[in-house]
XYZ file of C-alpha atoms in Angstrom:
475
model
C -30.328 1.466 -10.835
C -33.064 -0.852 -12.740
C -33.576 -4.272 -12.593
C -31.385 -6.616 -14.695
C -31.311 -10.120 -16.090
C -30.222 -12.917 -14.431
C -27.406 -13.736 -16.927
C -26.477 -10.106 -17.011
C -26.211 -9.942 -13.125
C -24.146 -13.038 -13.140
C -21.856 -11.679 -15.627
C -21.398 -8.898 -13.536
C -21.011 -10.125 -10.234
C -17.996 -12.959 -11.698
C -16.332 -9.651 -13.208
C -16.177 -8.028 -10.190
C -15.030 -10.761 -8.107
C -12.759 -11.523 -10.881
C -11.472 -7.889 -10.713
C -11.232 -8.301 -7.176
C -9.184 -11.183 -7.286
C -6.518 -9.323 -9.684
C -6.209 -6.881 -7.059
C -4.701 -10.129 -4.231
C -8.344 -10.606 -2.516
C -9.128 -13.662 -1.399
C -12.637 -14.508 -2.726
C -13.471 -18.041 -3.377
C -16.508 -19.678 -4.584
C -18.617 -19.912 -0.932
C -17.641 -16.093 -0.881
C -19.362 -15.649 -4.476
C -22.359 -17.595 -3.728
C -22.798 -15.414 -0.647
C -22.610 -12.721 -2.745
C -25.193 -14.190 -5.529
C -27.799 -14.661 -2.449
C -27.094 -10.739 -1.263
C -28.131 -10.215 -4.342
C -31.227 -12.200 -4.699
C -32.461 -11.236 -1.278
C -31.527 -7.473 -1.549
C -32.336 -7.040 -5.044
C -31.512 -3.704 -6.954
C -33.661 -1.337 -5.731
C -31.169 0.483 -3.183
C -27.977 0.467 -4.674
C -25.966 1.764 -1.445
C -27.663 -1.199 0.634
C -26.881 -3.542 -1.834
C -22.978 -2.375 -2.082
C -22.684 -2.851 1.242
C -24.264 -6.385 0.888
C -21.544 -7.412 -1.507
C -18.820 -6.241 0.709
C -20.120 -8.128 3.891
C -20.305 -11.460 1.251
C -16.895 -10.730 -0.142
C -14.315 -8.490 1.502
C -12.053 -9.874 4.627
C -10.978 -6.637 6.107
C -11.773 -3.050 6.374
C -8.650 -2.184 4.681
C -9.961 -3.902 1.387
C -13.058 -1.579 1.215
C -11.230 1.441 -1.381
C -10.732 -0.992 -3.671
C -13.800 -2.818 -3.532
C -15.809 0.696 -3.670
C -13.695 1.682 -6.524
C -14.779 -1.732 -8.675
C -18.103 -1.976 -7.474
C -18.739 1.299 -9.523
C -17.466 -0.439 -12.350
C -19.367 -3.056 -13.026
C -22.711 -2.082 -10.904
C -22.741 2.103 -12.257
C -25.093 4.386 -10.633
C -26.082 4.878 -14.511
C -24.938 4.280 -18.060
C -24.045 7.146 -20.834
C -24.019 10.645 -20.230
C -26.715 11.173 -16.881
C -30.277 11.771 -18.063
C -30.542 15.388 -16.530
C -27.588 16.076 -18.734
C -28.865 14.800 -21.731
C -32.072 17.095 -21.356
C -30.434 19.960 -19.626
C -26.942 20.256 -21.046
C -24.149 22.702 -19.420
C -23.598 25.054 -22.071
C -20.581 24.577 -24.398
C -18.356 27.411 -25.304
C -17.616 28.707 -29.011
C -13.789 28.144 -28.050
C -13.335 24.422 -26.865
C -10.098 25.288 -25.725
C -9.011 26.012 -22.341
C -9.028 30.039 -22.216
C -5.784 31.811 -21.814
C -4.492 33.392 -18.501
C -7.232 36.923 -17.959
C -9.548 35.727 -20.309
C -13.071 34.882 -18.684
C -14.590 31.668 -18.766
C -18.201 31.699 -18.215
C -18.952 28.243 -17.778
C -16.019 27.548 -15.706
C -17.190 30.469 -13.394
C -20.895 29.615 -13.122
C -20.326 25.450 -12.138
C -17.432 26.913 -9.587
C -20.531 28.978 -8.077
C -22.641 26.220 -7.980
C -19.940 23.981 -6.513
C -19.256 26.238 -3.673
C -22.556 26.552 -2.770
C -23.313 22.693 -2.908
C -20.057 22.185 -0.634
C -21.310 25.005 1.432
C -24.270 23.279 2.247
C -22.589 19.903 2.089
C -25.582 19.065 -0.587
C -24.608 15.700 -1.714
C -27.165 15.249 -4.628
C -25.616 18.431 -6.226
C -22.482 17.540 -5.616
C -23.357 14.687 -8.056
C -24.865 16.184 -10.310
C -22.349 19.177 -10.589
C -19.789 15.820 -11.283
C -20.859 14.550 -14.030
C -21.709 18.093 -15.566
C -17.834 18.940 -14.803
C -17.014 15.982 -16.508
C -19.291 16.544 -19.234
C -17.726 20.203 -20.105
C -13.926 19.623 -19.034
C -13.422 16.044 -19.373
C -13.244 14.972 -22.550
C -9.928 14.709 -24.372
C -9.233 13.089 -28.396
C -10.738 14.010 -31.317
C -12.221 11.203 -32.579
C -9.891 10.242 -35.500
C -7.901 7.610 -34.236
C -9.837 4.102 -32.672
C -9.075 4.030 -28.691
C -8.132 7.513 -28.430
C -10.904 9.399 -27.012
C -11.919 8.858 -23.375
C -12.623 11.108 -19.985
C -9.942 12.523 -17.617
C -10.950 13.621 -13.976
C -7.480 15.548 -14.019
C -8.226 17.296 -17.312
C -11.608 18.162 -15.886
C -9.890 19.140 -12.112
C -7.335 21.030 -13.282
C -9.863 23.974 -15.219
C -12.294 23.915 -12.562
C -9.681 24.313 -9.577
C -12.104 23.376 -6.483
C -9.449 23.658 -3.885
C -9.447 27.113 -4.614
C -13.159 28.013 -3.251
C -11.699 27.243 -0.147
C -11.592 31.031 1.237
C -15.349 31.557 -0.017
C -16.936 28.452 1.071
C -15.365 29.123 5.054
C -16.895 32.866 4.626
C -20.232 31.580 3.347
C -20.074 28.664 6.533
C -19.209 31.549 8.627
C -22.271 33.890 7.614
C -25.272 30.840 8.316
C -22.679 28.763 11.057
C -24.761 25.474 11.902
C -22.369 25.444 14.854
C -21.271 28.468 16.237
C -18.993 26.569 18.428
C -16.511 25.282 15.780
C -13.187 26.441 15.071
C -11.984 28.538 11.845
C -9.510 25.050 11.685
C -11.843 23.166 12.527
C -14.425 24.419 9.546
C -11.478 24.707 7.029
C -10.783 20.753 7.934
C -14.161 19.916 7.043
C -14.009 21.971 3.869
C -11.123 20.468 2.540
C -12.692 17.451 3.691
C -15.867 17.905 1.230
C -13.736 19.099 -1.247
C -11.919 15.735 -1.661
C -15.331 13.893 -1.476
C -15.971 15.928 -4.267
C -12.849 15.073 -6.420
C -13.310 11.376 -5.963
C -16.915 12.107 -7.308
C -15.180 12.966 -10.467
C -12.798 10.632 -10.420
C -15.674 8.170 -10.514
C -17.538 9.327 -13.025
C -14.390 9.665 -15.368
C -13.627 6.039 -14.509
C -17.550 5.413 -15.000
C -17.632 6.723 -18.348
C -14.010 5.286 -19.505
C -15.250 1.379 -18.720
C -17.595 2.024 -20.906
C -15.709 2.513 -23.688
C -12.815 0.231 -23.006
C -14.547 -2.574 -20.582
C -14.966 -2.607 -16.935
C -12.237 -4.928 -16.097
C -9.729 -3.236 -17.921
C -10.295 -0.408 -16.383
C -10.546 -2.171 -12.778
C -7.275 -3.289 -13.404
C -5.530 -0.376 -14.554
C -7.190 2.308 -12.598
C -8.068 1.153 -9.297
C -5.415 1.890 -6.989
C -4.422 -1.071 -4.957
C -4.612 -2.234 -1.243
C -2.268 -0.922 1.054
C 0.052 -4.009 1.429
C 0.186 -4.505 -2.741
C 1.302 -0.441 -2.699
C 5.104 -0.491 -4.380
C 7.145 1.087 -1.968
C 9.524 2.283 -4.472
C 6.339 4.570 -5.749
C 4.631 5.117 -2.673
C 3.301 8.506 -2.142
C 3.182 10.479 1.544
C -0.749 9.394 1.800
C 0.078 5.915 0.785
C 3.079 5.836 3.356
C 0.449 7.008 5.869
C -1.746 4.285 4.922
C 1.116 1.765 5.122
C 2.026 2.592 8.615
C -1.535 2.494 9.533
C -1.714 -1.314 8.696
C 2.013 -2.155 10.733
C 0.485 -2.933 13.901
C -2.081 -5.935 12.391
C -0.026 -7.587 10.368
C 2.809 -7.633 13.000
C -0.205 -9.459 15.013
C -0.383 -12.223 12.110
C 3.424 -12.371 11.151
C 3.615 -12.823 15.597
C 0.951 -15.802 15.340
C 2.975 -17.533 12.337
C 6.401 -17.480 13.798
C 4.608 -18.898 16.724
C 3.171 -21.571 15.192
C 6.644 -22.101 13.199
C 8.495 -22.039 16.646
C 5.906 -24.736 17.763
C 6.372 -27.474 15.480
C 10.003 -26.694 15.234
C 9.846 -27.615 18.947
C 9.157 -31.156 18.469
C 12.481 -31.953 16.874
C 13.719 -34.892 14.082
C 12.868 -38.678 14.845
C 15.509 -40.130 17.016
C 15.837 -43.255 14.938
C 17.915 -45.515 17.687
C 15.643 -44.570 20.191
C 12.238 -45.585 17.575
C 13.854 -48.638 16.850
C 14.340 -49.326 20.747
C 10.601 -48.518 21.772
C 9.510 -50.718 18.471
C 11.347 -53.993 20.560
C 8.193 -54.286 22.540
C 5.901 -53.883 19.763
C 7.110 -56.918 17.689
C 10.120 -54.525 16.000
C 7.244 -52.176 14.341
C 7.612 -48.464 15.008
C 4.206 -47.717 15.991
C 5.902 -45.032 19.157
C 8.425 -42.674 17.469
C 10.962 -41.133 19.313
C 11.888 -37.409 18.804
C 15.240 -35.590 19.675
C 13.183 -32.709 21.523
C 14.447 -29.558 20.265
C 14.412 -26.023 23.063
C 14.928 -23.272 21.013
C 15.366 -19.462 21.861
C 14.138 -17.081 20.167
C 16.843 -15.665 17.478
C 18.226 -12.623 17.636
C 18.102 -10.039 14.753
C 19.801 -7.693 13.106
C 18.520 -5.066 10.671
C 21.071 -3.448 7.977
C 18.798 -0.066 6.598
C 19.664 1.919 3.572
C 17.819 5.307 4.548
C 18.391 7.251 1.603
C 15.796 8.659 -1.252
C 12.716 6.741 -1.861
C 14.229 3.282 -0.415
C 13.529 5.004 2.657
C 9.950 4.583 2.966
C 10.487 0.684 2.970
C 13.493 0.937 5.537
C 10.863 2.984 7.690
C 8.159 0.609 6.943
C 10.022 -2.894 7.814
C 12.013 -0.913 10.957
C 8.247 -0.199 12.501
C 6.788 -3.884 11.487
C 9.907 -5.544 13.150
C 9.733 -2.902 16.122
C 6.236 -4.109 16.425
C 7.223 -7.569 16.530
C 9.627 -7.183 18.932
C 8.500 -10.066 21.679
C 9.760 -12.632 19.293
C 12.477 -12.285 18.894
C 15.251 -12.295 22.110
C 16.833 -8.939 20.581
C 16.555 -6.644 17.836
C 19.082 -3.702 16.738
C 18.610 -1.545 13.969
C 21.305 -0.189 11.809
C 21.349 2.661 9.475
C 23.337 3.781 6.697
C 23.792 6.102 4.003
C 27.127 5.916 3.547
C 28.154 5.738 7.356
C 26.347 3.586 9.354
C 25.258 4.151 12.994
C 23.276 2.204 15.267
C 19.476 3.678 15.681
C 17.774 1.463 17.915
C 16.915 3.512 20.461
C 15.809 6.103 17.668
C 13.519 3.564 16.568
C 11.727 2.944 20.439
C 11.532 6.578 20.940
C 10.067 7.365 17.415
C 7.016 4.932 18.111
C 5.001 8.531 19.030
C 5.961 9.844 15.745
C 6.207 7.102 13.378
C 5.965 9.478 9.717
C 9.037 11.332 10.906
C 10.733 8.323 11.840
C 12.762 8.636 8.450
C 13.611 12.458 9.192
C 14.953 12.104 12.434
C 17.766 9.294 11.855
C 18.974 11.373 8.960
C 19.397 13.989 11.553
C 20.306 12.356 14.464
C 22.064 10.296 13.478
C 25.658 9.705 12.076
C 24.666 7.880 8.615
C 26.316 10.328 6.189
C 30.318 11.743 5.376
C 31.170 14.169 2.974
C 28.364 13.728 0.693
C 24.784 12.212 0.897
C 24.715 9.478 -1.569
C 24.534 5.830 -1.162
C 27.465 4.043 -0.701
C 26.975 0.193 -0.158
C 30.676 -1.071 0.595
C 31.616 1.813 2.371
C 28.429 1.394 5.220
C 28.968 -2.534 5.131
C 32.729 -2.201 5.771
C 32.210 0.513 8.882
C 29.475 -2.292 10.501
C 32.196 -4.888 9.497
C 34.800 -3.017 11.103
C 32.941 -1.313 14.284
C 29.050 -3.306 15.083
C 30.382 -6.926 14.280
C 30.034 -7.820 17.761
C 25.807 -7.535 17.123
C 26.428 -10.412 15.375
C 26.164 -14.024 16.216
C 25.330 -17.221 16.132
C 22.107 -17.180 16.514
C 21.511 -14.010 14.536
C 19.447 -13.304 11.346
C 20.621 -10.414 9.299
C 18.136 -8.451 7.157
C 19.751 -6.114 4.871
C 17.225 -3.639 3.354
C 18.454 -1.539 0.119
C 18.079 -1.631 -3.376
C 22.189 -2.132 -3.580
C 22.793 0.813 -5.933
C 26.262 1.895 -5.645
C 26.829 5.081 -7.180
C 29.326 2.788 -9.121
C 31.666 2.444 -5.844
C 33.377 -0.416 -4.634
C 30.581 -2.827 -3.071
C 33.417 -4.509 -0.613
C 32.177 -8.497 -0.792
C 34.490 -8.368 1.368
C 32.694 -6.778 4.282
C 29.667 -8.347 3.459
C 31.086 -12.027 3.761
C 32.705 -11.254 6.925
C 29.052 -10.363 8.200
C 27.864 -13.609 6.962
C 30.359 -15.958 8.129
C 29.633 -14.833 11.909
C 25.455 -15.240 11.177
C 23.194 -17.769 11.633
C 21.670 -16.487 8.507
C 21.986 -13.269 5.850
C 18.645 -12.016 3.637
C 19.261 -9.379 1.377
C 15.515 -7.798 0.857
C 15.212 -5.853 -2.518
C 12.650 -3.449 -3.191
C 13.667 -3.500 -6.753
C 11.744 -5.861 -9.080
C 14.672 -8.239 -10.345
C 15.246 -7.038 -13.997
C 16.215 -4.083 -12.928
C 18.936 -5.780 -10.767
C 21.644 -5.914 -13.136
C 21.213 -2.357 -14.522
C 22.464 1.064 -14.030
C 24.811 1.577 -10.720
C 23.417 -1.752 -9.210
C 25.312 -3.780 -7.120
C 22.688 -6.245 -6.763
C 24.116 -9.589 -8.678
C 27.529 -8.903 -6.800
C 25.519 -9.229 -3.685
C 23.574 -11.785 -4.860
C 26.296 -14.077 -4.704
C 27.287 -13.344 -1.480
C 23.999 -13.723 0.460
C 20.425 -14.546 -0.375
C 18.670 -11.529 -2.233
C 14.885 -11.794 -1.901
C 12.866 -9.285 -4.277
C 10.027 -7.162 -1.448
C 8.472 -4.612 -2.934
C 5.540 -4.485 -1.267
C 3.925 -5.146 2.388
C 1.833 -8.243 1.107
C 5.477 -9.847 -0.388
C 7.141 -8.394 3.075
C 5.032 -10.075 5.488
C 5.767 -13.625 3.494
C 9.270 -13.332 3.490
C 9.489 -12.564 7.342
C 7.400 -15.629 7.856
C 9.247 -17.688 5.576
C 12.772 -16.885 6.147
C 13.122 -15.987 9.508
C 14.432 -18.549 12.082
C 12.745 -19.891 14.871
């Protein structure tokens, strides 16, 4: 990376903190002067040393470092334009742009996947690099130049016709010819394969995004294609490895949601003015109220009650919120978990036991337990009017409900009913909606019926989760 300008490097470093800050970091102005001296004291010469510069100045947690990787490559590249070796010594090009047919050979698609397996074989880093942005270069380009905006690069274009997973077999036998250590496992090799392989793909992925900014700016692209912390992931479109990554971060922020509700419970502690007793003390002062008198408050710790719709892909936030309250269990006096599908069975012990196992947590109440009739789709009224009818006595008054579901009813009967009786015997009823609310009133939603029954908080990711527990729960 050469030396730049000062107004250049300015312009850069605001767009990535900028980009930052559109992906929910918390970077102010002391954090961007930081930053500005890392700069001026590291300079550009290394460009790994002065990455991780930047993220020291900038970045709060170690969860926050994917996406600050990710934009960093935006706006500081390792190059601009098509790479210089690839501008002197191009890949060939075929005759036939196209993609060839099923048994047709593909020279150029056999010789890089050569190449490839013998830079992963040898876990040759700068080849690995270089074999990136030549993949890219052959594979990766997509429009055809006749409409503005339409051409660009696509790391999945450019993944999909080169296939690396598949060199899997011959990179292990090649490993297993010149073994640097003898001692390691077949699994354990293949692990580390696989390992390089997807070191490999986010190579691509990176150049692809590289070359895209570009042509269409670097913090459009930072914005659009950077995938987001862990707590802004939308749990409605959360994938397995995002789950993972979710359940990874449950144990921290249980830690800061415990050290709010803490605080909360402390000032709660000190009670309301007792104005007759003020008004007393302020006799000896001349009648002004310089000593005021409080009506000391001793709470206890609430009680709670969680409601869970298990079903299809509201599941992963049930499991998600069941795990961070689990985790938070010392503050409250007790906790029991409830699922439901369209029966509703109690799963709190599920939930202590599944602490070992927390990815199958999900699995093993829909087989365990007693949350499903005749058929296996949601049914709102019908779960709230069993709890209604046979858990009311978890209930009480000093008892916070948390519903979790994104009320879709299959069109059944939602039974306000059951749902008010559960609220009249609270001390409070939150209905927490993983739905975004405009989608609330469409479809098979139940959600405005609901609504006006109980409060219905939209939570669609960790980041809003977190706030609403330490807004809304009692203390």
């Amino acid at each position: 990376m050469t030396a730049e300008g000062p107004t250049d490097t300015a312009a850069r470093l605001t767009g990535l903190v900028r980009a930052l800050r559109g992906h929910g970091l918390r970077i102010g102005p002391a954090e961007t002067v930081d930053a500005a001296a890392v700069l001026d004291v590291l300079g550009f010469t290394d460009r790994e040393q002065m990455r991780a510069g930047l993220a020291a100045a900038l970045l709060r947690s170690d969860g926050q470092r994917t996406v600050f990787d990710a934009t960093f490559d935006l706006f500081f590249p390792l190059g601009v334009g098509t790479p210089e070796a690839l501008r002197t010594d191009p890949p060939p090009v075929p005759d036939d742009p196209e993609p060839p047919r099923f048994g047709r050979p593909d020279p150029l698609r056999d010789q890089l996947r050569e190449r490839l397996a013998a830079a992963l074989a040898a876990d040759d880093r700068a080849a690995q690099a270089r074999l990136a942005g030549e993949v890219i270069e052959a594979f990766g380009r997509y429009g055809t130049g006749s409409t503005p905006g339409s051409d660009g690069w696509s790391a999945h274009q450019a993944l999909g016709r080169l296939s690396p997973e598949t060199l899997l077999a011959r990179i292990l036998a090649a490993l297993r010819e010149n073994p640097a250590d003898p001692d390691l496992s077949d699994r354990v090799l293949a692990d580390e394969v696989r390992r390089r392989i997807r070191d490999f793909r986010a190579l691509v992925t990176g150049e692809a995004r590289r070359r895209v900014a570009e042509l269409r700016g670097a913090e459009r692209i930072a914005e659009r294609a950077v995938a987001p912390t862990a707590d802004r992931i939308d749990f409605l479109y959360a994938g397995r490895e995002q789950l993972a990554e979710l359940r990874r971060t449950v144990h921290p922020l249980a830690r800061k949601l415990a050290t709010r509700l803490a605080a909360r419970r402390r000032r709660a502690a000190r009670g309301q003015i007792d104005l007759r007793r003020t008004l007393r003390r302020s006799l000896t002062t001349g009648g002004v109220p310089l000593r005021p008198a409080y009506r000391l408050r001793r709470p206890a710790r609430p009680e709670l009650v969680l409601l869970c719709d298990v079903s299809g892909s509201v599941a992963g936030f049930a499991d998600f919120t069941m795990l961070l309250v689990q985790a938070m269990g010392e503050q409250f006096s007790k906790v029991r978990v409830f699922a439901f599908v369209n029966r509703t069975a109690e799963v709190t012990d599920l939930l202590r036991r599944g602490q070992d196992d927390p990815a199958r947590l999900a699995a093993r109440i829909l087989a365990e337990a007693k949350v499903m009739g005749y058929h296996g789709n949601s049914d709102y009224g019908s779960a709230l009017g069993e709890f209604a009818d046979h858990h009311l006595d978890a209930v009480g008054p000093r008892t916070c409900v948390l519903v979790l579901g994104d009320a879709r009813n299959n069109h059944r009967d939602p039974n306000l009913d059951a749902l008010r009786r559960i609220a009249g015997r609270a001390r409070r009823v939150f209905w927490l909606n993983p739905e975004q609310p405009a989608l609330w009133s469409t479809g098979d939603s139940a959600a405005p019926a609901y609504a006006g029954v109980v409060e219905m908080h939209s939570c669609r990711n960790a980041r809003r989760l977190g706030e609403l527990i330490a807004r809304l729960l009692p203390v």
